[in-house]
Amino acid sequence: MGKAFSFNRLKSGLVGWGFILIPVILVGVFIFYPMFRAFQLSLQTGIGRRNLVYIDPWYGNYARLIQDSTFWTALQNNFFYLIIQVPIMIVLAMTFAVLLNKKDLRFRGFFRTCIFLPAITSLMAYSTVFRYMFDTTNGILNNIMLDLGLISTPIGWLTDPSLARITIIIAITWRWTGYNMIFYLSSLQNVDEGIYEAARIDGANSVQSFFKITVPMLKPIILFTSVMSTIGTLQLFDEVMQIPSTPGGPGNATTTLAQYIFNISFLWQPDFGYAASISFVMLAIILALSAIQFWVTRDRDRLKKSQGRH
């Protein structure tokens, strides 16, 4: 009896490990091994995939970044998009979610669908549409404003460096607000309505209920959307390639790190080693920002708990 029981446990354990082993092998082969090879590539130099040699010292590609003005411009642009666009998008997504969660709102499904639809459109297709909308010569926006007499000359939305960045921010916000709204909406639907009822009985108005009940309840979702939006913004590529008058232009005014990696790898003389080093710098920045966001959230939770004890 004991031997049969041990055999069944062993068999059950082997089956469980068998199910786990398959995805572990796939993740290792298709994710971790390419990451290892990419890091190995970042320590090498050479034109294209041939004649690659290791750099002496090994950190040569990373040291080169310090004096690369285009790299710093692209990094600055990424942080500009991150600092401006992500907070605006999160606030809009949360606001739409709260409004569309009201039980007495008519056509809720229609409004939810309309706001979410941009998230499922093609990146290149919507970027092309925005380019034609904001075009200086034949853009719809300029033509409407000229017809209404709001402006006397067309605005260079795609040719002025500052306006080009603002246009990209508008485009990204339009596309991803509805996507993030779904997360907030799903979380709000799990909040007990009795909590809001109790707050109303105690005399809390809508604004107080939002900041004292809704926002604390949504804190895990706020953290999740902040981290995911940070990662997405640092990997921004399609919009800066398609929307401005020239890819990453005018000049390098809208260039991002992802586009710079593409240019080094495929547009200019190929230098895959240097491109790989930039990609690992991106990875380090993403990990650092994500860790800071988690740390800030955890630190605030600890502070509130300590205040509650006192």
PDB file of C-alpha atoms in Angstrom, residues 19-205:
ATOM      1  CA  PHE A  19       3.998  20.535 -17.514  1.00  0.00           C
ATOM      2  CA  ILE A  20       6.298  23.114 -15.920  1.00  0.00           C
ATOM      3  CA  LEU A  21       9.393  21.994 -17.807  1.00  0.00           C
ATOM      4  CA  ILE A  22       7.937  22.628 -21.264  1.00  0.00           C
ATOM      5  CA  PRO A  23       7.192  26.368 -20.777  1.00  0.00           C
ATOM      6  CA  VAL A  24      10.463  26.805 -18.852  1.00  0.00           C
ATOM      7  CA  ILE A  25      12.412  25.387 -21.807  1.00  0.00           C
ATOM      8  CA  LEU A  26      10.467  27.565 -24.257  1.00  0.00           C
ATOM      9  CA  VAL A  27      11.044  30.697 -22.169  1.00  0.00           C
ATOM     10  CA  GLY A  28      14.723  29.842 -21.881  1.00  0.00           C
ATOM     11  CA  VAL A  29      15.155  29.202 -25.607  1.00  0.00           C
ATOM     12  CA  PHE A  30      13.112  32.128 -26.927  1.00  0.00           C
ATOM     13  CA  ILE A  31      13.700  34.779 -24.231  1.00  0.00           C
ATOM     14  CA  PHE A  32      16.702  34.224 -21.973  1.00  0.00           C
ATOM     15  CA  TYR A  33      19.050  32.781 -24.592  1.00  0.00           C
ATOM     16  CA  PRO A  34      18.400  35.678 -27.033  1.00  0.00           C
ATOM     17  CA  MET A  35      18.952  38.109 -24.139  1.00  0.00           C
ATOM     18  CA  PHE A  36      22.278  36.436 -23.338  1.00  0.00           C
ATOM     19  CA  ARG A  37      23.308  36.548 -27.010  1.00  0.00           C
ATOM     20  CA  ALA A  38      22.264  40.198 -27.233  1.00  0.00           C
ATOM     21  CA  PHE A  39      24.396  41.064 -24.203  1.00  0.00           C
ATOM     22  CA  GLN A  40      27.290  39.158 -25.743  1.00  0.00           C
ATOM     23  CA  LEU A  41      26.729  41.143 -28.939  1.00  0.00           C
ATOM     24  CA  SER A  42      26.805  44.420 -26.978  1.00  0.00           C
ATOM     25  CA  LEU A  43      30.433  43.665 -26.074  1.00  0.00           C
ATOM     26  CA  GLN A  44      31.426  43.293 -29.720  1.00  0.00           C
ATOM     27  CA  THR A  45      31.932  45.567 -32.694  1.00  0.00           C
ATOM     28  CA  GLY A  46      31.929  45.088 -36.440  1.00  0.00           C
ATOM     29  CA  ILE A  47      29.966  45.867 -39.581  1.00  0.00           C
ATOM     30  CA  GLY A  48      26.832  43.786 -39.920  1.00  0.00           C
ATOM     31  CA  ARG A  49      26.859  40.239 -38.555  1.00  0.00           C
ATOM     32  CA  ARG A  50      30.288  39.365 -39.887  1.00  0.00           C
ATOM     33  CA  ASN A  51      33.756  40.233 -38.629  1.00  0.00           C
ATOM     34  CA  LEU A  52      32.483  40.768 -35.096  1.00  0.00           C
ATOM     35  CA  VAL A  53      35.263  41.074 -32.532  1.00  0.00           C
ATOM     36  CA  TYR A  54      35.214  41.716 -28.791  1.00  0.00           C
ATOM     37  CA  ILE A  55      36.058  45.246 -27.723  1.00  0.00           C
ATOM     38  CA  ASP A  56      38.967  45.972 -25.424  1.00  0.00           C
ATOM     39  CA  PRO A  57      37.984  47.169 -22.878  1.00  0.00           C
ATOM     40  CA  TRP A  58      34.752  45.161 -22.771  1.00  0.00           C
ATOM     41  CA  TYR A  59      32.619  48.217 -21.928  1.00  0.00           C
ATOM     42  CA  GLY A  60      33.717  50.107 -25.039  1.00  0.00           C
ATOM     43  CA  ASN A  61      30.230  50.360 -26.566  1.00  0.00           C
ATOM     44  CA  TYR A  62      28.785  51.597 -23.278  1.00  0.00           C
ATOM     45  CA  ALA A  63      31.552  54.173 -22.873  1.00  0.00           C
ATOM     46  CA  ARG A  64      30.827  55.359 -26.403  1.00  0.00           C
ATOM     47  CA  LEU A  65      27.292  56.251 -25.348  1.00  0.00           C
ATOM     48  CA  ILE A  66      28.561  58.948 -23.003  1.00  0.00           C
ATOM     49  CA  GLN A  67      29.856  61.030 -25.934  1.00  0.00           C
ATOM     50  CA  ASP A  68      26.990  60.214 -28.312  1.00  0.00           C
ATOM     51  CA  SER A  69      24.895  63.374 -28.618  1.00  0.00           C
ATOM     52  CA  THR A  70      22.165  61.613 -30.621  1.00  0.00           C
ATOM     53  CA  PHE A  71      21.752  59.040 -27.849  1.00  0.00           C
ATOM     54  CA  TRP A  72      21.277  61.758 -25.236  1.00  0.00           C
ATOM     55  CA  THR A  73      18.817  63.603 -27.469  1.00  0.00           C
ATOM     56  CA  ALA A  74      16.788  60.413 -27.952  1.00  0.00           C
ATOM     57  CA  LEU A  75      16.882  59.684 -24.212  1.00  0.00           C
ATOM     58  CA  GLN A  76      15.748  63.228 -23.463  1.00  0.00           C
ATOM     59  CA  ASN A  77      12.851  62.852 -25.906  1.00  0.00           C
ATOM     60  CA  ASN A  78      11.805  59.567 -24.292  1.00  0.00           C
ATOM     61  CA  PHE A  79      11.702  61.177 -20.847  1.00  0.00           C
ATOM     62  CA  PHE A  80       9.802  64.159 -22.243  1.00  0.00           C
ATOM     63  CA  TYR A  81       7.090  61.841 -23.577  1.00  0.00           C
ATOM     64  CA  LEU A  82       7.140  59.866 -20.331  1.00  0.00           C
ATOM     65  CA  ILE A  83       6.833  62.819 -17.955  1.00  0.00           C
ATOM     66  CA  ILE A  84       4.142  64.635 -19.957  1.00  0.00           C
ATOM     67  CA  GLN A  85       2.079  61.898 -21.570  1.00  0.00           C
ATOM     68  CA  VAL A  86       1.871  59.123 -18.981  1.00  0.00           C
ATOM     69  CA  PRO A  87       0.319  61.203 -16.124  1.00  0.00           C
ATOM     70  CA  ILE A  88      -2.190  62.804 -18.508  1.00  0.00           C
ATOM     71  CA  MET A  89      -3.188  59.424 -19.921  1.00  0.00           C
ATOM     72  CA  ILE A  90      -3.574  57.797 -16.498  1.00  0.00           C
ATOM     73  CA  VAL A  91      -5.728  60.644 -15.194  1.00  0.00           C
ATOM     74  CA  LEU A  92      -7.922  60.556 -18.306  1.00  0.00           C
ATOM     75  CA  ALA A  93      -8.253  56.769 -18.165  1.00  0.00           C
ATOM     76  CA  MET A  94      -9.260  56.876 -14.508  1.00  0.00           C
ATOM     77  CA  THR A  95     -11.727  59.712 -15.113  1.00  0.00           C
ATOM     78  CA  PHE A  96     -13.400  57.920 -18.017  1.00  0.00           C
ATOM     79  CA  ALA A  97     -13.576  54.711 -15.991  1.00  0.00           C
ATOM     80  CA  VAL A  98     -15.305  56.462 -13.078  1.00  0.00           C
ATOM     81  CA  LEU A  99     -17.784  58.205 -15.384  1.00  0.00           C
ATOM     82  CA  LEU A 100     -18.574  55.064 -17.378  1.00  0.00           C
ATOM     83  CA  ASN A 101     -19.018  52.984 -14.233  1.00  0.00           C
ATOM     84  CA  LYS A 102     -22.156  54.856 -13.199  1.00  0.00           C
ATOM     85  CA  LYS A 103     -25.169  52.543 -13.114  1.00  0.00           C
ATOM     86  CA  ASP A 104     -27.639  55.177 -14.319  1.00  0.00           C
ATOM     87  CA  LEU A 105     -25.579  56.233 -17.365  1.00  0.00           C
ATOM     88  CA  ARG A 106     -27.361  55.478 -20.626  1.00  0.00           C
ATOM     89  CA  PHE A 107     -25.453  53.952 -23.588  1.00  0.00           C
ATOM     90  CA  ARG A 108     -22.560  52.955 -21.332  1.00  0.00           C
ATOM     91  CA  GLY A 109     -21.569  50.125 -23.654  1.00  0.00           C
ATOM     92  CA  PHE A 110     -21.475  52.455 -26.642  1.00  0.00           C
ATOM     93  CA  PHE A 111     -19.261  55.010 -24.903  1.00  0.00           C
ATOM     94  CA  ARG A 112     -16.940  52.320 -23.570  1.00  0.00           C
ATOM     95  CA  THR A 113     -16.558  50.863 -27.053  1.00  0.00           C
ATOM     96  CA  CYS A 114     -15.858  54.270 -28.615  1.00  0.00           C
ATOM     97  CA  ILE A 115     -13.124  55.085 -26.100  1.00  0.00           C
ATOM     98  CA  PHE A 116     -11.549  51.628 -26.342  1.00  0.00           C
ATOM     99  CA  LEU A 117     -11.613  51.360 -30.161  1.00  0.00           C
ATOM    100  CA  PRO A 118      -8.365  53.340 -30.728  1.00  0.00           C
ATOM    101  CA  ALA A 119      -6.476  50.651 -28.785  1.00  0.00           C
ATOM    102  CA  ILE A 120      -7.233  48.015 -31.417  1.00  0.00           C
ATOM    103  CA  THR A 121      -6.372  50.127 -34.458  1.00  0.00           C
ATOM    104  CA  SER A 122      -3.163  49.489 -36.364  1.00  0.00           C
ATOM    105  CA  LEU A 123      -0.204  51.502 -35.098  1.00  0.00           C
ATOM    106  CA  MET A 124       0.915  52.464 -38.581  1.00  0.00           C
ATOM    107  CA  ALA A 125      -2.631  53.179 -39.770  1.00  0.00           C
ATOM    108  CA  TYR A 126      -3.506  55.571 -36.966  1.00  0.00           C
ATOM    109  CA  SER A 127      -0.069  57.233 -37.187  1.00  0.00           C
ATOM    110  CA  THR A 128      -0.695  57.886 -40.886  1.00  0.00           C
ATOM    111  CA  VAL A 129      -4.117  59.348 -40.110  1.00  0.00           C
ATOM    112  CA  PHE A 130      -2.606  61.707 -37.511  1.00  0.00           C
ATOM    113  CA  ARG A 131       0.057  62.750 -39.987  1.00  0.00           C
ATOM    114  CA  TYR A 132      -2.568  63.784 -42.515  1.00  0.00           C
ATOM    115  CA  MET A 133      -4.686  65.471 -39.843  1.00  0.00           C
ATOM    116  CA  PHE A 134      -1.798  67.661 -38.635  1.00  0.00           C
ATOM    117  CA  ASP A 135      -0.088  68.179 -41.982  1.00  0.00           C
ATOM    118  CA  THR A 136       1.029  71.778 -42.486  1.00  0.00           C
ATOM    119  CA  THR A 137      -0.102  72.106 -46.104  1.00  0.00           C
ATOM    120  CA  ASN A 138      -3.236  69.974 -46.471  1.00  0.00           C
ATOM    121  CA  GLY A 139      -3.917  68.962 -42.881  1.00  0.00           C
ATOM    122  CA  ILE A 140      -7.551  68.790 -41.790  1.00  0.00           C
ATOM    123  CA  LEU A 141      -6.870  70.630 -38.535  1.00  0.00           C
ATOM    124  CA  ASN A 142      -5.112  73.559 -40.198  1.00  0.00           C
ATOM    125  CA  ASN A 143      -7.797  73.803 -42.888  1.00  0.00           C
ATOM    126  CA  ILE A 144     -10.603  73.926 -40.308  1.00  0.00           C
ATOM    127  CA  MET A 145      -8.821  76.564 -38.227  1.00  0.00           C
ATOM    128  CA  LEU A 146      -8.126  78.654 -41.355  1.00  0.00           C
ATOM    129  CA  ASP A 147     -11.765  78.429 -42.463  1.00  0.00           C
ATOM    130  CA  LEU A 148     -12.958  79.520 -39.018  1.00  0.00           C
ATOM    131  CA  GLY A 149     -10.510  82.427 -38.999  1.00  0.00           C
ATOM    132  CA  LEU A 150      -8.751  81.159 -35.868  1.00  0.00           C
ATOM    133  CA  ILE A 151      -5.324  81.387 -37.528  1.00  0.00           C
ATOM    134  CA  SER A 152      -3.956  83.381 -40.459  1.00  0.00           C
ATOM    135  CA  THR A 153      -1.169  81.021 -41.494  1.00  0.00           C
ATOM    136  CA  PRO A 154      -0.920  77.235 -41.168  1.00  0.00           C
ATOM    137  CA  ILE A 155       0.676  75.910 -37.998  1.00  0.00           C
ATOM    138  CA  GLY A 156       3.726  73.704 -38.459  1.00  0.00           C
ATOM    139  CA  TRP A 157       2.530  70.857 -36.269  1.00  0.00           C
ATOM    140  CA  LEU A 158       4.952  68.401 -37.858  1.00  0.00           C
ATOM    141  CA  THR A 159       7.811  70.728 -38.791  1.00  0.00           C
ATOM    142  CA  ASP A 160       8.273  72.652 -35.543  1.00  0.00           C
ATOM    143  CA  PRO A 161      10.287  70.578 -33.016  1.00  0.00           C
ATOM    144  CA  SER A 162       8.148  71.449 -29.981  1.00  0.00           C
ATOM    145  CA  LEU A 163       4.825  71.080 -31.799  1.00  0.00           C
ATOM    146  CA  ALA A 164       5.933  67.772 -33.345  1.00  0.00           C
ATOM    147  CA  ARG A 165       6.542  66.339 -29.868  1.00  0.00           C
ATOM    148  CA  ILE A 166       3.168  67.645 -28.699  1.00  0.00           C
ATOM    149  CA  THR A 167       1.468  66.046 -31.711  1.00  0.00           C
ATOM    150  CA  ILE A 168       3.034  62.692 -30.868  1.00  0.00           C
ATOM    151  CA  ILE A 169       1.862  63.037 -27.250  1.00  0.00           C
ATOM    152  CA  ILE A 170      -1.694  63.736 -28.460  1.00  0.00           C
ATOM    153  CA  ALA A 171      -1.565  60.676 -30.719  1.00  0.00           C
ATOM    154  CA  ILE A 172      -0.255  58.339 -28.015  1.00  0.00           C
ATOM    155  CA  THR A 173      -2.802  59.599 -25.507  1.00  0.00           C
ATOM    156  CA  TRP A 174      -5.635  59.089 -28.004  1.00  0.00           C
ATOM    157  CA  ARG A 175      -4.601  55.514 -28.672  1.00  0.00           C
ATOM    158  CA  TRP A 176      -3.783  54.196 -25.197  1.00  0.00           C
ATOM    159  CA  THR A 177      -6.241  55.980 -22.882  1.00  0.00           C
ATOM    160  CA  GLY A 178      -9.052  53.537 -23.649  1.00  0.00           C
ATOM    161  CA  TYR A 179      -6.735  50.569 -23.175  1.00  0.00           C
ATOM    162  CA  ASN A 180      -5.823  51.693 -19.649  1.00  0.00           C
ATOM    163  CA  MET A 181      -9.425  52.644 -18.929  1.00  0.00           C
ATOM    164  CA  ILE A 182     -10.440  48.979 -19.186  1.00  0.00           C
ATOM    165  CA  PHE A 183      -8.188  48.064 -16.258  1.00  0.00           C
ATOM    166  CA  TYR A 184      -9.637  50.800 -14.056  1.00  0.00           C
ATOM    167  CA  LEU A 185     -13.174  49.921 -15.106  1.00  0.00           C
ATOM    168  CA  SER A 186     -12.750  46.250 -14.280  1.00  0.00           C
ATOM    169  CA  SER A 187     -11.341  47.141 -10.865  1.00  0.00           C
ATOM    170  CA  LEU A 188     -14.144  49.599 -10.104  1.00  0.00           C
ATOM    171  CA  GLN A 189     -16.770  46.977 -10.844  1.00  0.00           C
ATOM    172  CA  ASN A 190     -15.352  44.870  -8.006  1.00  0.00           C
ATOM    173  CA  VAL A 191     -15.725  47.669  -5.430  1.00  0.00           C
ATOM    174  CA  ASP A 192     -18.636  47.169  -3.048  1.00  0.00           C
ATOM    175  CA  GLU A 193     -21.253  49.850  -3.701  1.00  0.00           C
ATOM    176  CA  GLY A 194     -22.052  49.832   0.011  1.00  0.00           C
ATOM    177  CA  ILE A 195     -18.782  51.645   0.715  1.00  0.00           C
ATOM    178  CA  TYR A 196     -19.920  54.638  -1.341  1.00  0.00           C
ATOM    179  CA  GLU A 197     -23.361  54.494   0.235  1.00  0.00           C
ATOM    180  CA  ALA A 198     -21.834  54.623   3.705  1.00  0.00           C
ATOM    181  CA  ALA A 199     -19.682  57.580   2.661  1.00  0.00           C
ATOM    182  CA  ARG A 200     -22.735  59.457   1.368  1.00  0.00           C
ATOM    183  CA  ILE A 201     -24.537  58.830   4.648  1.00  0.00           C
ATOM    184  CA  ASP A 202     -21.539  60.284   6.495  1.00  0.00           C
ATOM    185  CA  GLY A 203     -21.793  63.419   4.345  1.00  0.00           C
ATOM    186  CA  ALA A 204     -19.009  62.796   1.818  1.00  0.00           C
ATOM    187  CA  ASN A 205     -19.513  64.379  -1.599  1.00  0.00           C
TER     188      ASN A 205
END
